[in-house]
Coordinates of C-alpha atoms and ligand atoms in Angstrom, one line a residue:
M204 CA 115.0 -59.5 17.6
M205 CA 113.7 -61.2 20.7
T206 CA 115.7 -64.4 21.4
W207 CA 114.1 -65.8 24.5
W208 CA 113.9 -69.2 22.7
K209 CA 117.6 -69.5 23.0
E210 CA 117.3 -69.7 26.8
A211 CA 114.1 -71.7 26.8
V212 CA 113.5 -75.4 27.3
V213 CA 110.7 -76.9 25.3
Y214 CA 108.5 -79.9 26.3
Q215 CA 106.6 -81.8 23.6
I216 CA 103.2 -83.1 24.3
Y217 CA 101.6 -85.8 22.2
P218 CA 98.1 -85.0 23.4
R219 CA 96.5 -88.3 22.6
S220 CA 98.8 -90.0 25.1
F221 CA 99.3 -87.4 27.7
Q222 CA 96.4 -87.2 30.1
D223 CA 92.7 -88.2 29.7
S224 CA 90.2 -86.1 31.7
N225 CA 86.9 -87.6 30.6
G226 CA 87.4 -91.3 30.6
D227 CA 87.2 -91.9 26.9
G228 CA 90.7 -93.4 26.9
I229 CA 92.2 -90.5 24.8
G230 CA 94.3 -87.7 26.2
D231 CA 92.7 -84.3 25.9
I232 CA 93.3 -80.5 26.4
P233 CA 91.6 -80.3 29.9
G234 CA 94.0 -83.2 30.8
I235 CA 96.9 -81.0 29.8
I236 CA 95.6 -78.1 31.8
Q237 CA 95.5 -80.4 34.9
R238 CA 99.2 -81.1 34.4
L239 CA 100.4 -77.6 33.9
D240 CA 101.5 -77.3 37.5
Y241 CA 103.7 -80.4 37.0
L242 CA 105.3 -78.9 34.0
Q243 CA 105.9 -75.7 35.9
T244 CA 107.6 -77.7 38.6
L245 CA 109.8 -79.3 36.0
G246 CA 110.6 -75.8 34.8
V247 CA 109.9 -75.8 31.1
D248 CA 109.2 -72.6 29.3
V249 CA 107.4 -73.8 26.2
I250 CA 105.0 -76.6 25.3
W251 CA 105.1 -77.9 21.7
L252 CA 101.7 -79.4 21.2
S253 CA 101.4 -82.1 18.6
P254 CA 98.3 -81.6 16.4
V255 CA 94.9 -81.1 18.2
Y256 CA 93.0 -80.0 15.1
A257 CA 90.1 -81.7 13.5
S258 CA 91.3 -84.9 11.9
P259 CA 90.2 -88.3 10.8
N260 CA 93.3 -89.6 12.6
D261 CA 94.8 -91.6 9.7
D262 CA 98.2 -90.3 10.9
N263 CA 97.1 -89.3 14.4
G264 CA 96.3 -85.7 13.7
Y265 CA 99.1 -85.1 11.2
D266 CA 96.2 -85.3 8.7
I267 CA 94.2 -82.1 9.3
S268 CA 90.7 -81.7 8.1
D269 CA 90.1 -78.3 9.6
Y270 CA 93.0 -76.1 10.8
E271 CA 90.7 -73.9 12.8
A272 CA 88.7 -76.5 14.7
I273 CA 89.7 -78.6 17.7
H274 CA 89.1 -82.3 17.4
P275 CA 86.2 -83.1 19.7
E276 CA 88.1 -85.9 21.3
F277 CA 90.6 -83.3 22.5
G278 CA 88.0 -80.8 23.6
T279 CA 86.8 -77.4 22.3
M280 CA 88.3 -74.1 21.1
E281 CA 87.4 -72.7 24.5
D282 CA 89.5 -75.4 26.1
M283 CA 92.4 -74.5 23.8
E284 CA 92.1 -70.8 24.7
Q285 CA 92.0 -71.7 28.3
L286 CA 95.2 -73.8 27.9
I287 CA 97.0 -70.9 26.2
D288 CA 95.9 -68.6 29.1
E289 CA 96.6 -70.9 31.9
A290 CA 100.0 -71.8 30.5
K291 CA 100.8 -68.1 30.1
E292 CA 100.0 -67.6 33.8
R293 CA 102.7 -70.1 34.6
G294 CA 105.2 -68.5 32.2
I295 CA 104.7 -71.3 29.6
R296 CA 104.1 -70.6 25.9
I297 CA 102.2 -72.9 23.6
V298 CA 103.8 -73.7 20.3
M299 CA 101.4 -75.2 17.8
D300 CA 102.2 -77.9 15.3
L301 CA 101.9 -76.5 11.8
V302 CA 101.3 -79.2 9.2
V303 CA 101.0 -77.4 5.9
N304 CA 102.8 -79.8 3.5
H305 CA 99.6 -81.7 3.2
T306 CA 96.0 -81.7 4.6
S307 CA 93.7 -84.6 5.2
D308 CA 91.7 -85.8 2.2
E309 CA 88.7 -85.0 4.3
H310 CA 89.6 -81.3 4.4
A311 CA 86.9 -79.2 2.6
W312 CA 89.5 -78.0 0.0
F313 CA 90.3 -81.5 -1.0
Q314 CA 86.7 -82.6 -0.9
S315 CA 85.8 -79.9 -3.4
A316 CA 89.0 -80.5 -5.5
K317 CA 88.7 -84.2 -5.7
S318 CA 85.4 -84.5 -7.6
N319 CA 85.5 -81.3 -9.7
I320 CA 88.3 -80.4 -12.0
D321 CA 87.0 -76.8 -12.2
S322 CA 86.9 -76.3 -8.4
P323 CA 88.8 -73.2 -7.2
Y324 CA 90.5 -75.7 -4.9
R325 CA 91.6 -78.2 -7.5
D326 CA 95.0 -76.5 -7.9
Y327 CA 95.5 -76.3 -4.1
Y328 CA 96.7 -79.9 -4.6
I329 CA 99.1 -81.6 -7.1
W330 CA 97.3 -83.5 -9.9
R331 CA 98.8 -85.2 -12.9
D332 CA 97.6 -87.2 -15.8
P333 CA 98.4 -90.9 -16.0
V334 CA 101.4 -91.8 -18.0
N335 CA 100.9 -95.0 -20.1
G336 CA 98.0 -95.8 -17.8
K337 CA 100.2 -95.7 -14.7
A338 CA 101.3 -93.3 -12.0
P339 CA 103.1 -90.2 -13.4
N340 CA 106.5 -91.2 -11.9
E341 CA 108.3 -93.3 -9.3
L342 CA 107.9 -91.0 -6.3
R343 CA 107.4 -93.1 -3.1
S344 CA 105.3 -92.4 -0.1
A345 CA 107.2 -92.2 3.3
F346 CA 104.6 -94.7 4.5
S347 CA 105.3 -97.3 1.7
G348 CA 104.1 -97.7 -1.9
S349 CA 103.6 -95.1 -4.6
A350 CA 103.2 -91.4 -3.7
W351 CA 100.4 -91.1 -6.3
K352 CA 96.8 -92.1 -6.0
Y353 CA 94.5 -92.4 -8.9
E354 CA 91.1 -90.6 -8.7
P355 CA 88.7 -92.2 -11.2
Q356 CA 86.2 -89.4 -10.9
T357 CA 88.6 -87.0 -12.8
N358 CA 91.0 -89.5 -14.3
Q359 CA 94.1 -88.0 -12.6
Y360 CA 96.5 -88.9 -9.9
Y361 CA 97.2 -86.7 -6.8
L362 CA 100.4 -86.6 -4.9
H363 CA 100.7 -87.9 -1.3
L364 CA 104.2 -88.1 0.1
F365 CA 102.7 -89.6 3.3
S366 CA 99.5 -91.6 3.5
K367 CA 96.8 -91.7 0.8
K368 CA 94.7 -89.7 3.2
Q369 CA 97.3 -86.9 3.3
P370 CA 97.3 -85.2 -0.1
D371 CA 100.2 -82.7 -0.6
L372 CA 99.3 -79.1 -0.9
N373 CA 100.5 -77.2 -4.0
W374 CA 102.6 -74.3 -2.7
E375 CA 102.9 -72.9 -6.2
N376 CA 99.3 -71.8 -5.8
E377 CA 99.3 -68.2 -4.4
Q378 CA 95.7 -68.2 -3.2
M379 CA 96.4 -71.4 -1.2
R380 CA 99.4 -69.8 0.4
K381 CA 97.3 -66.8 1.3
D382 CA 94.7 -69.0 3.0
I383 CA 97.4 -70.7 5.0
Y384 CA 98.9 -67.4 6.1
Q385 CA 95.5 -66.1 7.2
M386 CA 94.9 -69.3 9.2
M387 CA 98.4 -68.9 10.8
N388 CA 97.6 -65.3 11.7
R389 CA 94.3 -66.2 13.4
W390 CA 96.3 -68.7 15.6
L391 CA 99.0 -66.1 16.3
D392 CA 96.2 -63.6 17.3
K393 CA 95.1 -66.1 19.9
G394 CA 98.4 -65.6 21.7
I395 CA 100.3 -68.8 20.8
G396 CA 104.0 -69.0 21.3
G397 CA 104.9 -70.0 17.8
F398 CA 105.0 -72.9 15.4
R399 CA 106.8 -76.3 15.0
M400 CA 106.7 -76.8 11.3
D401 CA 106.1 -80.3 10.0
V402 CA 108.4 -81.6 7.2
I403 CA 109.0 -78.0 6.3
D404 CA 111.7 -78.7 3.6
L405 CA 109.1 -80.5 1.5
L406 CA 107.1 -77.3 0.7
G407 CA 109.1 -76.4 -2.4
K408 CA 108.8 -79.8 -4.0
D409 CA 109.0 -80.2 -7.8
A410 CA 107.0 -83.5 -8.2
D411 CA 107.6 -83.8 -11.9
N412 CA 111.4 -83.8 -11.4
Q413 CA 111.0 -86.0 -8.3
I414 CA 112.5 -83.4 -6.1
T415 CA 110.9 -83.5 -2.7
G416 CA 113.2 -81.8 -0.1
N417 CA 114.8 -78.4 -0.7
G418 CA 112.9 -77.7 -3.9
P419 CA 113.6 -74.6 -6.0
R420 CA 111.1 -72.2 -4.4
L421 CA 111.3 -73.5 -0.8
H422 CA 113.2 -70.5 0.6
E423 CA 111.1 -68.0 -1.3
F424 CA 108.0 -69.5 0.3
L425 CA 109.4 -69.5 3.8
K426 CA 110.5 -65.9 3.5
E427 CA 107.1 -64.9 2.3
M428 CA 105.5 -67.0 5.1
R429 CA 107.5 -65.2 7.7
R430 CA 106.8 -61.7 6.3
E431 CA 103.1 -62.4 6.1
T432 CA 102.7 -64.0 9.5
F433 CA 105.1 -64.6 12.5
E434 CA 107.5 -61.7 11.8
H435 CA 104.9 -59.5 13.4
Y436 CA 104.7 -61.5 16.7
D437 CA 107.1 -62.4 19.4
V438 CA 107.1 -66.1 18.8
M439 CA 109.5 -69.0 18.1
T440 CA 109.6 -71.1 15.0
V441 CA 111.3 -74.5 14.5
G442 CA 111.3 -76.4 11.2
E443 CA 111.5 -80.1 10.9
S444 CA 113.8 -81.6 8.2
W445 CA 115.3 -85.1 7.9
V446 CA 117.8 -83.9 5.2
V447 CA 119.1 -80.6 6.5
T448 CA 122.9 -80.4 7.0
P449 CA 125.1 -77.8 8.7
E450 CA 125.6 -76.3 5.3
T451 CA 121.9 -75.9 4.5
A452 CA 120.7 -75.1 8.0
P453 CA 121.7 -71.5 7.8
L454 CA 119.4 -71.1 4.7
F455 CA 116.5 -71.7 7.0
A456 CA 117.7 -70.6 10.4
D457 CA 120.4 -68.0 10.0
E458 CA 119.3 -64.6 11.4
S459 CA 120.1 -63.1 8.0
S460 CA 117.9 -65.6 6.1
K461 CA 114.7 -64.1 7.7
E462 CA 113.0 -67.5 7.8
L463 CA 112.9 -69.6 10.9
N464 CA 114.6 -69.5 14.3
M465 CA 116.0 -73.0 14.3
M466 CA 115.7 -76.5 12.7
F467 CA 115.1 -79.9 14.0
Q468 CA 117.7 -82.1 12.3
F469 CA 118.0 -85.9 12.8
E470 CA 121.5 -86.8 11.8
H471 CA 122.5 -88.1 15.3
L472 CA 119.4 -90.3 15.2
M473 CA 120.2 -91.9 11.9
L474 CA 123.4 -93.6 13.0
D475 CA 121.9 -96.8 14.2
E476 CA 120.8 -97.7 10.7
Q477 CA 122.7 -98.9 7.7
P478 CA 123.9 -95.9 5.7
N479 CA 121.7 -94.9 2.7
T480 CA 119.0 -97.5 3.5
S481 CA 116.2 -96.7 5.8
K482 CA 115.7 -96.5 9.5
W483 CA 114.5 -100.1 9.5
Q484 CA 117.9 -101.6 8.5
L485 CA 119.4 -101.8 11.9
K486 CA 123.1 -101.2 12.9
S487 CA 124.7 -100.7 16.2
L488 CA 125.9 -97.3 17.2
D489 CA 129.5 -96.3 16.6
L490 CA 130.4 -93.8 19.3
P491 CA 133.2 -91.9 17.5
E492 CA 130.9 -91.5 14.5
F493 CA 128.1 -90.3 16.8
K494 CA 130.5 -87.7 18.5
Q495 CA 131.6 -86.5 15.1
V496 CA 128.0 -85.7 14.0
F497 CA 127.4 -83.7 17.2
N498 CA 130.8 -82.0 16.8
K499 CA 129.9 -80.9 13.3
W500 CA 126.6 -79.4 14.4
Q501 CA 128.1 -77.8 17.4
T502 CA 131.0 -76.2 15.7
Q503 CA 130.2 -75.7 12.0
L504 CA 127.1 -73.5 12.2
P505 CA 127.7 -69.8 11.9
E506 CA 127.4 -67.8 15.2
T507 CA 124.1 -66.4 13.8
T508 CA 122.4 -69.8 13.2
W509 CA 120.8 -71.4 16.2
N510 CA 120.2 -75.1 16.7
S511 CA 117.9 -77.4 18.6
L512 CA 118.8 -80.4 20.8
F513 CA 116.7 -83.5 21.2
W514 CA 116.8 -87.2 21.8
N515 CA 113.1 -88.0 21.3
N516 CA 109.9 -87.1 19.7
H517 CA 106.7 -88.9 18.8
D518 CA 108.3 -90.5 15.8
T519 CA 111.4 -92.0 17.4
P520 CA 112.0 -94.7 19.9
R521 CA 112.6 -93.9 23.6
I522 CA 116.2 -92.8 24.1
V523 CA 117.0 -94.9 27.2
S524 CA 116.0 -98.0 25.3
R525 CA 117.9 -96.9 22.2
F526 CA 121.2 -95.5 23.3
G527 CA 121.1 -96.3 27.1
D528 CA 120.3 -99.5 29.0
D529 CA 116.6 -99.8 29.9
Q530 CA 117.3 -102.8 32.1
T531 CA 120.3 -102.8 34.5
F532 CA 121.2 -99.1 34.3
S533 CA 118.0 -97.4 33.3
V534 CA 118.2 -94.5 35.8
E535 CA 122.0 -94.0 35.3
S536 CA 121.8 -94.1 31.5
A537 CA 118.7 -91.9 31.3
K538 CA 120.5 -89.2 33.4
M539 CA 123.7 -89.6 31.5
L540 CA 121.8 -88.9 28.2
A541 CA 120.1 -85.9 29.7
I542 CA 123.3 -84.4 31.0
L543 CA 125.2 -85.0 27.8
L544 CA 122.5 -83.3 25.6
H545 CA 121.4 -80.4 27.8
M546 CA 124.9 -79.1 28.3
M547 CA 125.4 -78.6 24.5
K548 CA 124.6 -75.4 22.6
G549 CA 121.1 -75.1 21.3
T550 CA 117.5 -75.2 22.6
P551 CA 116.7 -78.5 24.3
Y552 CA 113.4 -80.3 23.7
I553 CA 112.1 -82.9 26.2
Y554 CA 109.5 -85.4 24.9
Q555 CA 106.8 -86.3 27.4
G556 CA 107.9 -89.1 29.7
E557 CA 111.6 -88.7 28.8
E558 CA 112.0 -86.7 32.1
I559 CA 111.1 -89.8 34.1
G560 CA 113.0 -92.3 31.9
M561 CA 110.1 -93.9 30.0
T562 CA 111.2 -96.9 27.9
N563 CA 110.1 -98.6 24.7
Y564 CA 107.3 -101.0 24.8
P565 CA 107.9 -104.1 22.6
I566 CA 105.0 -105.9 21.0
Q567 CA 104.7 -109.6 20.1
Q568 CA 102.4 -109.4 17.1
I569 CA 101.6 -106.9 14.4
D570 CA 98.0 -106.7 15.5
Q571 CA 99.2 -104.9 18.6
A572 CA 100.7 -102.1 16.4
Q573 CA 98.7 -98.9 16.1
D574 CA 100.8 -96.8 13.8
I575 CA 100.1 -96.6 10.1
E576 CA 103.8 -96.6 9.3
S577 CA 104.4 -99.9 11.1
L578 CA 101.3 -101.5 9.7
N579 CA 102.2 -100.6 6.1
L580 CA 105.9 -101.6 6.7
Y581 CA 104.8 -105.0 7.8
E582 CA 103.0 -105.7 4.6
E583 CA 105.8 -104.3 2.5
K584 CA 108.6 -106.3 4.1
L585 CA 106.6 -109.5 4.1
A586 CA 106.2 -109.1 0.4
E587 CA 109.9 -108.5 0.1
G588 CA 110.6 -111.8 1.8
W589 CA 111.6 -110.6 5.3
T590 CA 110.6 -113.1 8.0
E591 CA 108.0 -112.2 10.6
A592 CA 110.7 -112.2 13.3
E593 CA 112.9 -109.8 11.4
I594 CA 110.0 -107.4 10.8
M595 CA 109.0 -107.5 14.5
E596 CA 112.6 -106.9 15.6
T597 CA 112.9 -103.7 13.6
I598 CA 109.4 -102.5 14.5
N599 CA 110.2 -102.9 18.2
A600 CA 113.5 -101.1 17.7
K601 CA 112.3 -98.2 15.6
G602 CA 108.5 -98.2 15.4
R603 CA 106.8 -94.9 16.4
D604 CA 104.4 -96.6 18.8
N605 CA 107.3 -96.9 21.3
A606 CA 107.0 -93.2 21.9
R607 CA 103.2 -93.1 21.9
T608 CA 102.3 -95.3 24.8
P609 CA 100.4 -93.3 27.4
M610 CA 102.2 -91.1 29.9
Q611 CA 102.9 -92.9 33.1
W612 CA 101.6 -90.8 36.0
T613 CA 101.1 -93.3 38.7
A614 CA 101.7 -97.0 39.6
G615 CA 97.9 -97.5 39.6
Q616 CA 95.5 -98.7 36.9
N617 CA 96.5 -97.5 33.4
G618 CA 99.3 -95.5 35.0
G619 CA 96.8 -92.8 36.0
F620 CA 96.4 -91.8 32.3
T621 CA 92.7 -92.6 32.1
D622 CA 89.8 -94.0 34.1
G623 CA 88.5 -95.7 30.9
E624 CA 90.0 -98.1 28.3
P625 CA 93.2 -96.5 27.0
W626 CA 93.5 -96.1 23.2
M627 CA 96.9 -97.7 23.5
T628 CA 98.1 -100.1 26.1
V629 CA 100.1 -98.5 29.0
N630 CA 103.6 -99.9 29.5
P631 CA 103.3 -102.3 32.5
N632 CA 106.5 -100.8 33.9
T633 CA 104.4 -97.9 35.0
S634 CA 104.4 -99.9 38.3
E635 CA 108.0 -98.5 38.7
I636 CA 108.5 -95.7 36.2
N637 CA 105.9 -93.1 36.9
V638 CA 105.6 -89.4 37.7
Q639 CA 104.4 -89.9 41.2
A640 CA 107.3 -92.1 42.2
A641 CA 109.8 -89.8 40.4
V642 CA 108.6 -86.7 42.2
N643 CA 108.8 -88.5 45.5
D644 CA 112.4 -89.6 44.9
E645 CA 115.2 -87.1 45.1
Q646 CA 117.4 -89.4 43.2
S647 CA 115.1 -89.8 40.2
V648 CA 115.7 -88.9 36.6
F649 CA 113.1 -86.1 37.0
Y650 CA 115.3 -84.1 39.3
T651 CA 118.2 -84.4 36.9
Y652 CA 116.1 -82.8 34.2
Q653 CA 114.8 -80.1 36.7
K654 CA 118.4 -79.3 37.7
L655 CA 119.6 -79.1 34.1
I656 CA 116.8 -76.6 33.4
H657 CA 117.8 -74.5 36.5
L658 CA 121.5 -74.6 35.5
R659 CA 120.6 -73.3 32.1
K660 CA 118.8 -70.3 33.6
E661 CA 121.7 -69.5 36.0
H662 CA 124.8 -70.0 33.8
P663 CA 125.1 -68.2 30.5
I664 CA 127.9 -70.5 29.5
I665 CA 125.3 -73.2 28.7
V666 CA 123.6 -71.0 26.1
K667 CA 126.5 -69.0 24.9
G668 CA 129.7 -71.0 25.4
T669 CA 131.9 -72.4 22.6
F670 CA 132.1 -76.2 22.2
K671 CA 135.2 -78.3 22.0
L672 CA 135.1 -82.1 21.6
L673 CA 137.7 -84.1 23.6
L674 CA 138.9 -87.7 23.2
K675 CA 137.3 -87.8 19.8
D676 CA 138.3 -91.4 19.0
H677 CA 137.6 -92.9 22.4
P678 CA 135.1 -95.8 21.9
H679 CA 133.2 -95.3 25.1
I680 CA 133.7 -91.7 26.5
F681 CA 131.8 -88.7 25.2
A682 CA 133.6 -85.6 26.6
Y683 CA 133.5 -82.0 25.6
E684 CA 134.3 -78.5 27.0
R685 CA 132.3 -75.4 26.9
E686 CA 134.0 -72.0 27.3
F687 CA 132.6 -68.5 27.9
E688 CA 134.2 -65.4 29.1
G689 CA 137.1 -67.1 30.7
E690 CA 135.0 -69.9 32.3
T691 CA 135.4 -73.5 31.3
W692 CA 133.0 -76.4 32.0
L693 CA 133.9 -80.0 31.3
V694 CA 131.2 -82.5 30.4
T695 CA 132.0 -86.2 30.5
A696 CA 129.9 -89.2 29.9
N697 CA 130.6 -92.9 29.9
F698 CA 128.5 -94.2 27.1
S699 CA 128.9 -97.9 28.1
P700 CA 127.8 -100.4 30.8
E701 CA 131.5 -101.0 31.7
T702 CA 133.8 -99.2 34.2
I703 CA 136.1 -97.1 32.1
R704 CA 139.4 -95.4 33.0
C705 CA 140.5 -92.3 31.2
S706 CA 142.4 -89.0 31.6
L707 CA 141.0 -85.6 30.7
A708 CA 143.8 -83.4 32.0
E709 CA 147.5 -83.7 32.3
T710 CA 147.4 -82.9 36.0
S711 CA 144.9 -83.2 38.7
T712 CA 143.2 -79.9 37.7
P713 CA 141.0 -78.5 40.5
N714 CA 137.3 -78.4 39.6
I715 CA 133.8 -77.8 41.1
P716 CA 131.0 -80.3 40.4
M717 CA 127.9 -78.8 38.8
I718 CA 125.8 -81.9 38.1
A719 CA 126.3 -85.6 38.0
N720 CA 124.5 -89.0 38.0
Y721 CA 126.6 -90.7 40.6
D722 CA 127.3 -89.4 44.1
R723 CA 130.9 -88.2 44.3
S724 CA 132.4 -85.2 45.9
E725 CA 135.5 -84.9 43.7
Y726 CA 136.9 -85.8 40.3
D727 CA 140.5 -86.4 39.5
L728 CA 140.5 -85.3 35.8
N729 CA 144.0 -86.8 35.4
E730 CA 143.0 -90.3 36.5
L731 CA 139.3 -90.9 36.1
T732 CA 137.5 -94.2 36.7
L733 CA 134.0 -93.9 35.4
A734 CA 131.2 -96.2 36.5
P735 CA 128.7 -97.6 34.0
Y736 CA 126.9 -94.7 32.2
E737 CA 128.5 -92.2 34.7
A738 CA 128.2 -88.6 33.6
F739 CA 129.3 -85.4 35.3
V740 CA 129.9 -81.7 34.6
V741 CA 132.5 -79.7 36.4
K742 CA 133.6 -76.2 36.3
V743 CA 137.4 -76.3 35.8
E744 CA 139.4 -74.0 37.9
S745 CA 142.5 -72.5 36.4
N746 CA 145.6 -74.0 38.0
E747 CA 147.1 -70.5 38.7
N748 CA 144.3 -69.7 41.2
Ligands
NOJ254 C1 106.4 -85.6 10.6 C2 105.6 -85.9 11.8 O1 106.4 -85.7 13.0 C3 105.0 -87.3 11.7 O2 104.4 -87.8 12.9 C4 104.1 -87.3 10.5 O3 103.6 -88.6 10.3 C5 104.7 -86.8 9.2 N1 105.5 -85.6 9.5 C6 103.7 -86.4 8.2 O4 102.9 -85.3 8.7

């Protein structure tokens, strides 16, 4: 099996917010093509492209009305093919977002299914009779409210685990599965680099028993999907799941499972919320607990199960605002977070703008929010008695719009994102945080990312080394060791705005600096004084030499 994806670094593009080329205020595919040289300079190997398919945009493209058409606001199929080719010329593969837990309610299948109980597409979705005049059961939508919507035309409810305009597909239906596989194969034949698979653990759901994730037939479907589609291509696959654990990840991603190459898991991003509530119930991060979660994922997976590494995507707040300090130490903390993550075992993913340290963009009022999740949440929490201020606080901390403000290319108008009126306001800090400034400044966050990518290509220890957590109970220091074929690297990060003293070796062990976020020529591992958010990586020389 080809495993180039273990060495690769992936860059996620949220196309709506990346680069507009035609002045309509919405990012598009020709805009991405214009920026391929920039991505090549950064050094990434793969682009994961969030959905560009035809969609009414109820959930910004995660509601697909035609899997084989490009949304006109993003361009044409010719543009898409050109993107695949031009990326390939630069050694970059395009991974498509595969959203097959649900379609849009405007997809032709649902349109036919909705009004006609005898339609061949009726059973492509999940329909149930009312129970005592109400919804069949208590299942909830991830975007607030019941997961069932009543359709008066046929006197049944359909299931939607996301918005009402995202009806869930019925994976029990064999013909539906075949249609999906054929669609996937047509994309694979276009030369794409693989699939990122949206909420993949929901496919095997058993709605009647209110089982959503990890349903009874899930792994059977994923094995079949692989056999029928990507097994025959040299591509990568990554499945998204909010509930996967180190125990269940091998079911999806172990080589022997014959399903996917790796999973996206979010356990490290769920520690700033009250346990067993929702992401909206805020709590501050406890570093020992955070380290423990990484330690688990780094050490408990079998050798044959690969993992992914990420801080950000289009659903999560900007990492420098979340776990760093986006005011006083924005550059230091952005670099610290990058170093800490990219030195771990797994395939790193960079979300657009992360490589220049883009930050959250707080809003004052709910009418400034764009995202359906935040808008629905606002209504739900108001009804539950939360105050306006409490709701705005949590939306500003966790809302998805934070990640979706346009990419900041320049200090100029609209950050160089568009010549028109941007679909979403550009963060005014584009006057300082932007690609042009970053590329012109050797000390910028951008060059830390670039160097991390280069190091990964040059040193097999980063991909293959073992992981050992150090100082596991230290409240401010995150330190670990990697080891491969007699070579040892030590990664140390001060996760706080204070100066911290600590010791990582019993003696002043000799070492060679590999990358750091402060300018220092040597490190005394026996007696370290770390500046705010300081991070460094050294190759430790054995004392005998
Ligand atoms: C996960 C996607 O990342 C998110 O943006 C989307 O809203 C849901 N899945 C539903 O497709």
